[in-house]
Short mmCIF file of C-alpha atoms and ligand atoms in Angstrom, two decimals:
data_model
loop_
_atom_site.label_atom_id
_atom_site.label_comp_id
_atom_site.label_asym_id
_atom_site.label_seq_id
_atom_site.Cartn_x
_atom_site.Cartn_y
_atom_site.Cartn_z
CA UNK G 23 51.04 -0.02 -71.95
CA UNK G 24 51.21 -3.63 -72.39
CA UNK G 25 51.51 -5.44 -76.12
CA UNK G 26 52.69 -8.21 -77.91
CA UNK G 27 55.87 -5.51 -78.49
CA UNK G 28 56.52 -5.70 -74.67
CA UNK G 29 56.22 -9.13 -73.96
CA UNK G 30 58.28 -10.40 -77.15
CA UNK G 31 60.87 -7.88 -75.53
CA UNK G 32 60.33 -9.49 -72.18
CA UNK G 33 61.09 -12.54 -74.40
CA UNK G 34 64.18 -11.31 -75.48
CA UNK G 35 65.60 -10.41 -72.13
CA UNK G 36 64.65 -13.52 -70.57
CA UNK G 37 66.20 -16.17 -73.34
CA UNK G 38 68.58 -14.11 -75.63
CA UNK G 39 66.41 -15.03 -78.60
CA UNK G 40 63.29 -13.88 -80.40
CA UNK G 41 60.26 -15.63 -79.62
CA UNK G 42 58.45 -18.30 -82.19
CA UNK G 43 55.48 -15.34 -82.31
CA UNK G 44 53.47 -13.51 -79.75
CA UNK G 45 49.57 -14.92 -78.74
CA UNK G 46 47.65 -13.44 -76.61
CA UNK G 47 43.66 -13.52 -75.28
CA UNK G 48 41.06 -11.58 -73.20
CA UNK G 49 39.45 -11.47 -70.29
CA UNK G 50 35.50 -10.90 -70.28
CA UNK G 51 32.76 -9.29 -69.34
CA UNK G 52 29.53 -10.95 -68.60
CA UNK G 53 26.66 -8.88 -69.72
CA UNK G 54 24.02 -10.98 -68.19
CA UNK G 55 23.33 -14.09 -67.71
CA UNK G 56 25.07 -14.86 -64.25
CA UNK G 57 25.56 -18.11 -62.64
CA UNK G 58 23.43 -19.95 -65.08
CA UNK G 59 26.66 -21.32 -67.51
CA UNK G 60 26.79 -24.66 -65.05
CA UNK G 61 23.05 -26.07 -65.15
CA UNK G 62 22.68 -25.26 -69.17
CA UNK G 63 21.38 -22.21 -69.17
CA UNK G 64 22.11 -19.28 -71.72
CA UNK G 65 24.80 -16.50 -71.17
CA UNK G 66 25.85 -13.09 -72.89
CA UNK G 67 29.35 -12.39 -71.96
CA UNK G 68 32.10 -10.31 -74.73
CA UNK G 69 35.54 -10.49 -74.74
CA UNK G 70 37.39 -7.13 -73.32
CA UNK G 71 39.98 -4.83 -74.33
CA UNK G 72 42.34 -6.03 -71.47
CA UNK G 73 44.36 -9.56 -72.27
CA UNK G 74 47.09 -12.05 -71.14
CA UNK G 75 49.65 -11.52 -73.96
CA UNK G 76 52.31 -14.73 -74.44
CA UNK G 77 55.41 -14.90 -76.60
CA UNK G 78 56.62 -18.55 -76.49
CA UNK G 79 59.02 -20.67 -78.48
CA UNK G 80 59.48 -24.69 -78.14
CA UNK G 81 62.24 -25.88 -76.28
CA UNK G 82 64.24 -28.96 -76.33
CA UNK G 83 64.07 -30.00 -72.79
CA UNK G 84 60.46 -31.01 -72.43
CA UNK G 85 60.01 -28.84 -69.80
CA UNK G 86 57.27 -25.92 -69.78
CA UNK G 87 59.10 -22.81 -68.30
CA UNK G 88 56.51 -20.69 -67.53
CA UNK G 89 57.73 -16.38 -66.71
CA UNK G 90 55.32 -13.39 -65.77
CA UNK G 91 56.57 -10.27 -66.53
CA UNK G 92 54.30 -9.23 -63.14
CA UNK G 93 56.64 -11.38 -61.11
CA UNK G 94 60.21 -10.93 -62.57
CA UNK G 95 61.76 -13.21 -60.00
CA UNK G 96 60.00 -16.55 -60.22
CA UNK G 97 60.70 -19.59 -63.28
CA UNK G 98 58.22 -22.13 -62.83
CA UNK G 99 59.32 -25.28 -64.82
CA UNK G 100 57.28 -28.41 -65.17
CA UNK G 101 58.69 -31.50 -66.93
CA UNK G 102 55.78 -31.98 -69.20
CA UNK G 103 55.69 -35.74 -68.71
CA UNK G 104 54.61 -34.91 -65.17
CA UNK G 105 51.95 -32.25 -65.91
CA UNK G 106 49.15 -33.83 -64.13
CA UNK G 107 46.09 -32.25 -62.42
CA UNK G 108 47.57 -30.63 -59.25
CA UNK G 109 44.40 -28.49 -57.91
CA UNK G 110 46.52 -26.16 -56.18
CA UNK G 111 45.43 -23.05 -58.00
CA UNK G 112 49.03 -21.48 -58.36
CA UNK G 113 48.95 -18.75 -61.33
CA UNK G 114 51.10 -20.90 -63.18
CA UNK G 115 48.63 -23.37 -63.29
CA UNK G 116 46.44 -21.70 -65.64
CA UNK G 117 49.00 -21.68 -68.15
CA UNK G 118 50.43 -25.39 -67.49
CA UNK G 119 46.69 -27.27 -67.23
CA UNK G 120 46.00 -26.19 -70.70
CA UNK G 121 49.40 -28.17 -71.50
CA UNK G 122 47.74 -30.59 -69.78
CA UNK G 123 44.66 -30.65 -71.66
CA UNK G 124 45.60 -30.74 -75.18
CA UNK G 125 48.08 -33.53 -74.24
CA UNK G 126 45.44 -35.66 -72.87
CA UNK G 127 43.16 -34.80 -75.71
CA UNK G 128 46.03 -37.06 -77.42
CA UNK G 129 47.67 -34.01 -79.05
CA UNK G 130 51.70 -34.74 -79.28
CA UNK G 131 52.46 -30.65 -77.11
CA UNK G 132 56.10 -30.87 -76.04
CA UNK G 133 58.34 -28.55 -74.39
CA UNK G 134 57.83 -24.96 -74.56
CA UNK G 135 59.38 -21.52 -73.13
CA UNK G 136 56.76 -18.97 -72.30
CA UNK G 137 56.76 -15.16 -70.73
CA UNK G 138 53.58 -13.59 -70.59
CA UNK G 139 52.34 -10.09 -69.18
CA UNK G 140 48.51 -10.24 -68.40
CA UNK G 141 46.70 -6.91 -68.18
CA UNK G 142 43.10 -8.75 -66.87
CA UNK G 143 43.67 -7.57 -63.30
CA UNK G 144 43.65 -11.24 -61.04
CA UNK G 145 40.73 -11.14 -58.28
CA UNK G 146 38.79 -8.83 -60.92
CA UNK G 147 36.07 -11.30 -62.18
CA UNK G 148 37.33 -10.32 -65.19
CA UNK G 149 38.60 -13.91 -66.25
CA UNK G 150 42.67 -13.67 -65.87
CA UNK G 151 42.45 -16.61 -65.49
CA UNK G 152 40.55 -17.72 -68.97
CA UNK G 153 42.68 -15.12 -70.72
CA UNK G 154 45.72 -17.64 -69.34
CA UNK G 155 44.06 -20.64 -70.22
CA UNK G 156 42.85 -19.53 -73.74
CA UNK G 157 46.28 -17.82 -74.91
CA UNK G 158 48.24 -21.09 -73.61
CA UNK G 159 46.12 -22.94 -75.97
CA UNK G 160 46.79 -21.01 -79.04
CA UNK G 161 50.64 -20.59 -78.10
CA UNK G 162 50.69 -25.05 -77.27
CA UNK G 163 48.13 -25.30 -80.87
CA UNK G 164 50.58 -22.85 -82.40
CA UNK G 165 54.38 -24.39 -81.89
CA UNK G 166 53.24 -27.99 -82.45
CA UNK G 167 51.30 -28.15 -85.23
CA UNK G 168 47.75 -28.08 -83.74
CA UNK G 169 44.77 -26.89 -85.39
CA UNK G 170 42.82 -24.56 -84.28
CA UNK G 171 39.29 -24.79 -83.01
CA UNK G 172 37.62 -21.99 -81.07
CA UNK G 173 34.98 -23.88 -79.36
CA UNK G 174 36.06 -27.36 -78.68
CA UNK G 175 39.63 -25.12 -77.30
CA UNK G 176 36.95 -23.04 -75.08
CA UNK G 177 35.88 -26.71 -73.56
CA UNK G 178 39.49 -27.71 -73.21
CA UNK G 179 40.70 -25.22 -71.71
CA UNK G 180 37.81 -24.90 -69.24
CA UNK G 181 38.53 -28.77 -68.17
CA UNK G 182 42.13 -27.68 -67.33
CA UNK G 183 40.24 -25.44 -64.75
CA UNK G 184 37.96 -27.73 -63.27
CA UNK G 185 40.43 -30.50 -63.58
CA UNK G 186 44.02 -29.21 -63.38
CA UNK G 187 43.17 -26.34 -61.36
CA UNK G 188 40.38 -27.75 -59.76
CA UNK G 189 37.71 -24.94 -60.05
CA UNK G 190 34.26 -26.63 -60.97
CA UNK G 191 33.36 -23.42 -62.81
CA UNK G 192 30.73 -23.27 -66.47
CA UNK G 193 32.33 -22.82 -69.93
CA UNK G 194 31.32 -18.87 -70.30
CA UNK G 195 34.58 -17.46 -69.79
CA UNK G 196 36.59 -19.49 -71.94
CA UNK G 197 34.61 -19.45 -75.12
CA UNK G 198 33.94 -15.45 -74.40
CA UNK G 199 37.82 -15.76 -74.62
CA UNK G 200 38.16 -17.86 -77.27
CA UNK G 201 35.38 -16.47 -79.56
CA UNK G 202 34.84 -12.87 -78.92
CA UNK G 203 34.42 -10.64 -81.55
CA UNK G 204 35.03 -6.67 -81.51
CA UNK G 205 31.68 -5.04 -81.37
CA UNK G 206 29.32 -8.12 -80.34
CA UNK G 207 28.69 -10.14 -77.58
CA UNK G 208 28.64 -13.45 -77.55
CA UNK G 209 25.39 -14.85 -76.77
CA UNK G 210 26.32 -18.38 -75.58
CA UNK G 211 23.46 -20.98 -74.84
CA UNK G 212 25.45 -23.44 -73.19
CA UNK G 213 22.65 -26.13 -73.31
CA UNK G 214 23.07 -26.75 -77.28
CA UNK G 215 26.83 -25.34 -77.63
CA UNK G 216 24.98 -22.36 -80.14
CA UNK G 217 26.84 -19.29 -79.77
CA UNK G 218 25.74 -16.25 -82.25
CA UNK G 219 27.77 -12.55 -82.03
CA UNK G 220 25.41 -9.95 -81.05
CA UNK G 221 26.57 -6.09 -82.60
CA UNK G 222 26.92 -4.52 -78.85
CA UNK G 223 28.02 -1.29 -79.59
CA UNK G 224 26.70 0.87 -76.87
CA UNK G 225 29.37 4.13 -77.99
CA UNK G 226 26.67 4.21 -81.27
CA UNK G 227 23.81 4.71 -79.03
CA UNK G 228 25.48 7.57 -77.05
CA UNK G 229 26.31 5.32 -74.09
CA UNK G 230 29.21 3.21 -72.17
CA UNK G 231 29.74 0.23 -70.38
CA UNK G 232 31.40 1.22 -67.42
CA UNK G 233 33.62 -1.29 -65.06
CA UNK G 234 33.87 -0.87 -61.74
CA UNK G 235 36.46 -3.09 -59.67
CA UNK G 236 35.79 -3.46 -56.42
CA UNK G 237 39.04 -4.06 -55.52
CA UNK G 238 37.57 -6.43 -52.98
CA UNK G 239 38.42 -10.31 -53.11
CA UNK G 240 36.89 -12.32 -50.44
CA UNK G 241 38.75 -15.81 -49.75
CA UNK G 242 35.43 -17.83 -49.23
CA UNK G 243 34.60 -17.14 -52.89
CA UNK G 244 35.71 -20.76 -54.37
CA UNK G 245 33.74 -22.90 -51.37
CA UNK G 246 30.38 -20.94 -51.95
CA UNK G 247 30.45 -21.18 -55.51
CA UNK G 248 31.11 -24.56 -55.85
CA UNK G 249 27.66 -24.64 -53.15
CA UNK G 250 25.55 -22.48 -55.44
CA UNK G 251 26.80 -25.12 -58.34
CA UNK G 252 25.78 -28.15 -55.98
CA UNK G 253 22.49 -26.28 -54.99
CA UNK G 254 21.24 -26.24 -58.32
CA UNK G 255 22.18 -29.71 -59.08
CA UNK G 256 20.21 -30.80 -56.04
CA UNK G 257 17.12 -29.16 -57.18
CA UNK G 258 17.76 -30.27 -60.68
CA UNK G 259 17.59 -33.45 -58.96
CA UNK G 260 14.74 -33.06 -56.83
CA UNK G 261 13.00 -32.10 -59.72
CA UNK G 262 13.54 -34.46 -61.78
CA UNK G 263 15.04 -32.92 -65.05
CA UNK G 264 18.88 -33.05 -66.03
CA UNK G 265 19.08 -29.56 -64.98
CA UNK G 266 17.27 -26.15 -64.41
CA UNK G 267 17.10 -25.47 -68.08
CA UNK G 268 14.72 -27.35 -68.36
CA UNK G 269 12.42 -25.24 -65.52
CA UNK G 270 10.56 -22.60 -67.86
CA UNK G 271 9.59 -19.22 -66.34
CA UNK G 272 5.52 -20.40 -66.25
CA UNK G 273 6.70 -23.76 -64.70
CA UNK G 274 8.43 -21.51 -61.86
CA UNK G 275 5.72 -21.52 -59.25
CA UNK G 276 4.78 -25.77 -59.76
CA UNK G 277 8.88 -26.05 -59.10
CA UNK G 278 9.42 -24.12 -56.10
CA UNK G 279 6.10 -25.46 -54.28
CA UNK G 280 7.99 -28.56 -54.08
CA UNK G 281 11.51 -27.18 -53.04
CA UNK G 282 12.61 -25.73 -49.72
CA UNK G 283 12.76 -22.40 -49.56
CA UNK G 284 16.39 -22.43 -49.95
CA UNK G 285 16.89 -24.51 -52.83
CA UNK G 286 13.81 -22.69 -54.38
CA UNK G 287 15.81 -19.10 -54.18
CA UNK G 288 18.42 -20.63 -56.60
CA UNK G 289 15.75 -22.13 -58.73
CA UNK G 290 14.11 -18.39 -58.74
CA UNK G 291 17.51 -16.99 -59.62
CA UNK G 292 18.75 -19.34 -62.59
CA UNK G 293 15.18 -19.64 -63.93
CA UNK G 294 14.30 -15.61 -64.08
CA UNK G 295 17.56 -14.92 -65.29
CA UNK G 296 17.81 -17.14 -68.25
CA UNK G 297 14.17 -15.37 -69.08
CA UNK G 298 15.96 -11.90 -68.85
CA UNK G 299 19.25 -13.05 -71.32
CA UNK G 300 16.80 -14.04 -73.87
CA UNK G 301 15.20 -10.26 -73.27
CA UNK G 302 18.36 -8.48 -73.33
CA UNK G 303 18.87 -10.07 -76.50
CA UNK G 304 15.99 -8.96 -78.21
CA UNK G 305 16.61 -5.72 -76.17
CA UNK G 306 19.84 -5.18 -77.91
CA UNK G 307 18.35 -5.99 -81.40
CA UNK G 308 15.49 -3.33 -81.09
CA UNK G 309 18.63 -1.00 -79.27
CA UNK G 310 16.26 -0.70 -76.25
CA UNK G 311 18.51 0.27 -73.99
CA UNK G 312 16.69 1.46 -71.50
CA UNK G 313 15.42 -1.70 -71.34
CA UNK G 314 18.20 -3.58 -71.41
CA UNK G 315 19.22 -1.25 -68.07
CA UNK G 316 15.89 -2.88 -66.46
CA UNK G 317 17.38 -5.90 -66.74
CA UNK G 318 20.91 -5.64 -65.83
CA UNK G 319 19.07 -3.90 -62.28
CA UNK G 320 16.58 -7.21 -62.16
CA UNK G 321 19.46 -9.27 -62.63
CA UNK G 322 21.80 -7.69 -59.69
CA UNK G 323 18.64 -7.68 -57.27
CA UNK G 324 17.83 -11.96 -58.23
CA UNK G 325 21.99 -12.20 -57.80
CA UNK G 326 21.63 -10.57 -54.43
CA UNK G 327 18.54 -11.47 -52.52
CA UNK G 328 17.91 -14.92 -54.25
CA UNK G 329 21.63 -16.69 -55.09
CA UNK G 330 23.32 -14.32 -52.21
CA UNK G 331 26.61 -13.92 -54.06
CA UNK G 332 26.85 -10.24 -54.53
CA UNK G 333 29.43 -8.33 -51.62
CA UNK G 334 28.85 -4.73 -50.46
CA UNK G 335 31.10 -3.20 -51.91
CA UNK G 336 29.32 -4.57 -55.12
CA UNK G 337 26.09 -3.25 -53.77
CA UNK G 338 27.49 -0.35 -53.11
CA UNK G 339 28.77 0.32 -56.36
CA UNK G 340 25.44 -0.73 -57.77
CA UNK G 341 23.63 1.56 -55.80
CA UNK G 342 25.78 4.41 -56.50
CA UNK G 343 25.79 4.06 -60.37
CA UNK G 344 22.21 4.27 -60.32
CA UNK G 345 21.81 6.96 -58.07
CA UNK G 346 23.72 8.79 -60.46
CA UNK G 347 21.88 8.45 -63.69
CA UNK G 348 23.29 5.02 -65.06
CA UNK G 349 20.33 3.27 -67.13
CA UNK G 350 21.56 0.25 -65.11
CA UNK G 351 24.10 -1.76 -63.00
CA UNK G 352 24.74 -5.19 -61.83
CA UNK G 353 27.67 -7.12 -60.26
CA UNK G 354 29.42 -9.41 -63.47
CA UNK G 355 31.16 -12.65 -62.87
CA UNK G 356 31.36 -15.05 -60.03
CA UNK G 357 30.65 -12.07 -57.18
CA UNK G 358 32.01 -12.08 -53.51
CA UNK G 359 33.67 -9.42 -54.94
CA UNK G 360 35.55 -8.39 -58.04
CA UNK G 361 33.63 -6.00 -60.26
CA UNK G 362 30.40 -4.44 -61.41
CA UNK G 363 29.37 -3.19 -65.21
CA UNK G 364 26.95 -0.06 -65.31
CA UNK G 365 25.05 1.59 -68.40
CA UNK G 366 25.30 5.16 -68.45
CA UNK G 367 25.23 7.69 -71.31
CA UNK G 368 28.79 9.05 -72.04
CA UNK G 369 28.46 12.54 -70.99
CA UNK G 370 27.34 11.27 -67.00
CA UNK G 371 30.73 8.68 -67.01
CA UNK G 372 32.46 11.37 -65.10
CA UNK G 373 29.57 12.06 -62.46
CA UNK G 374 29.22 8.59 -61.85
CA UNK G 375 32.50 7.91 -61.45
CA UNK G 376 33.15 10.62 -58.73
CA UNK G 377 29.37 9.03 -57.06
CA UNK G 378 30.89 5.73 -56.67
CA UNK G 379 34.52 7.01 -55.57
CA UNK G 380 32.26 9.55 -52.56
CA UNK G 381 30.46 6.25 -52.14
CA UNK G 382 33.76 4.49 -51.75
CA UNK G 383 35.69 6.81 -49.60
CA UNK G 384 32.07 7.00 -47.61
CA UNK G 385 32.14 3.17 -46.62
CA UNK G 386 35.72 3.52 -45.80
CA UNK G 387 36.51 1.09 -49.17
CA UNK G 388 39.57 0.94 -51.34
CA UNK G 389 39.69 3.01 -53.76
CA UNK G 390 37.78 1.35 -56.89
CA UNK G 391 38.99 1.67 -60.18
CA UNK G 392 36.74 2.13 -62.74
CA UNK G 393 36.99 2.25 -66.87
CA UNK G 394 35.19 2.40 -70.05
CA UNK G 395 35.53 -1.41 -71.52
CA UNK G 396 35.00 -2.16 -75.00
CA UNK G 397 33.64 -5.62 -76.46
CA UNK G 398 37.02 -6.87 -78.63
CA UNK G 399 38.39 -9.66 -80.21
CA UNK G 400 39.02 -13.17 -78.75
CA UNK G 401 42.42 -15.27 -78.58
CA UNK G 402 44.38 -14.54 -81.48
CA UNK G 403 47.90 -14.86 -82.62
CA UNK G 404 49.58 -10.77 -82.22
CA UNK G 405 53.14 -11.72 -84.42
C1 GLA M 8 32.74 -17.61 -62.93
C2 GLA M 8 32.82 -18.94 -63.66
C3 GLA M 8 31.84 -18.98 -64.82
C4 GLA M 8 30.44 -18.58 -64.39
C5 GLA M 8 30.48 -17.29 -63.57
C6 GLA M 8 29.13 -16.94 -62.98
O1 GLA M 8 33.18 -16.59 -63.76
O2 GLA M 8 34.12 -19.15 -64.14
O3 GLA M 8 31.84 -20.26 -65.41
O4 GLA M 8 29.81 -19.61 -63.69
O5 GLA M 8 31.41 -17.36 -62.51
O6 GLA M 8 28.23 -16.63 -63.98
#
């Protein structure tokens, strides 16, 4: 099991001194409100129980010396005068563009020593890779002197990915990161920067929010997101409005008679699923969880047929889950891949767990692995 213990350790062993303290932040979970974060639309993603954990201290030799306790035998080191946006989306660049970001926010981050030990599995669509960006933030804020602020950190640190990474993805993951809160999710409308913590508790009601990973991660997934961002922006366009928040569920049918049929599936998509976050909040508040399970199922269908970036082996999970009793199931995250949530009361987790390993094992599929996740607490400092 991997802590802030085990990484100040791995701290230890690697320098022959105690670290300055231990950070550390989570990977998410999007509830609902998929592939809507980049045209202003509203999202309802909670931070996880599974997080990149950092001990750090500065150094004196300008330099950030980035170590992974998941790959012993590599030292990346960066002069930080030379951090610049590299877009090569090395692992260690998730840790050095937020270095990059808070410098060129005209904050005075030097030199720094960092192990970390992430337990966000990478290729999950869990958001490793926020978890990296979020806790580098808090352990750059915390040696120099840097005050911390959740939200305008989120923003920061999702620049470094579009900029230093070069990923064009939304903001969701890093303020779920950033501002999670045990027990809630975070109910992010990305239009007006509001974000409100919604009590998610599901283990009250009798229930679980299961996660499946896929284990699948297919390589075109960076290309064809960065098309289903670049689709919406063209019918954004064609429309005429700054972007598809501004299409409203009754103005649906007017917008896609002047679209092509393919630019009108992603309108469909981002359009009805902004409609069904604002229901799964209200769903949530009357704990209508039945209904909320109609959703999450309306959601996976709109992210299938309509924005095509669901994978069979998410399908298949999908199917599965609901086949064996879960209230409902959708793919979560980017897709192409990576992993699906499902609703199901506690006493059927074991049944549909064995459905979706048969289904598995059926298709010839790796092995998925599959957990009970629990909405936690956003980047904080452990020590
Ligand atoms: C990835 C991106 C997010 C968001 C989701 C899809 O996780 O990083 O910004 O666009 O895909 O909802």
């Amino acid at each position: 099991m991997s802590d802030a213990a085990t990484v100040a350790q791995g701290f230890m062993d690697v320098h022959g001194r105690a670290p300055a303290g231990v950070w550390s932040a989570p990977g998410r979970v999007n509830l609902i409100g998929e592939h809507t974060d980049y045209t202003e639309g509203v999202v309802f993603p909670f931070a996880i129980d599974r997080r990149a954990f950092m001990a750090a201290d500065r150094n004196n030799d300008d330099v950030l010396r980035i170590q992974s306790l998941q790959r012993p035998d590599e030292v990346i080191e960066i002069p930080i005068a030379e951090l610049a946006p590299r877009s090569d989306h090395h692992w260690s660049s998730y840790v050095a563009g937020s270095a990059w970001a808070l410098r060129d926010a005209g904050h005075d981050v030097r030199g720094f020593d960092v192990v970390l030990d992430c337990t966000v599995p990478s290729g999950s669509g869990l958001s490793s890779s926020a978890a990296l960006e979020c806790a580098t933030m808090l352990v750059a804020a915390g040696l120099y002197g840097v005050p911390v602020d959740p939200f305008p950190f989120a923003l920061l640190a999702q620049r470094s990915e579009n900029l230093y990474v070069g990923v064009p993805c939304g903001s969701m993951d890093q303020t779920a990161s950033m501002m999670g809160k045990a027990g809630s999710a975070l109910f992010y409308d990305t239009q007006s920067g509001d974000v409100a913590h919604e009590p998610f508790e599901p283990g009250a009601a009798g229930l679980a929010l299961l996660v499946i990973d896929t284990r699948a991660h297919h390589a075109l997934a960076d290309g064809e997101y960065a098309k289903r961002r670049q689709a919406c922006e063209e019918a954004a366009r064609q429309l005429g409005v700054p972007s598809l928040r501004h299409i409203a569920v009754d103005g649906l049918d007017a917008a896609l008679a002047s679209l092509d049929a393919d630019l009108g599936r992603h309108v469909r998509h981002v359009v009805t699923e902004n409609a069904r976050v604002f229901a799964s909040r209200i769903a949530l508040r009357e704990g209508d969880y039945v209904e909320l399970g109609r959703l999450l199922d309306a959601s996976h269908a709109s992210l299938k047929d309509d924005f095509r970036v669901s994978a069979d082996e998410l399908d298949v999970a999908v199917e599965a889950a609901r086949s064996a009793g879960a209230l409902g199931a959708r793919m979560t995250g980017g897709g192409f891949g990576g992993s699906a949530i499902a609703l199901v009361a506690i006493e059927g987790i074991g049944e549909l767990s064995d459905a979706v390993r048969r289904a598995y094992a059926e298709r010839g599929f790796e092995e998925p692995s599959i957990w009970v996740v629990e909405p936690s607490d956003g980047a904080h400092q452990d020590s």
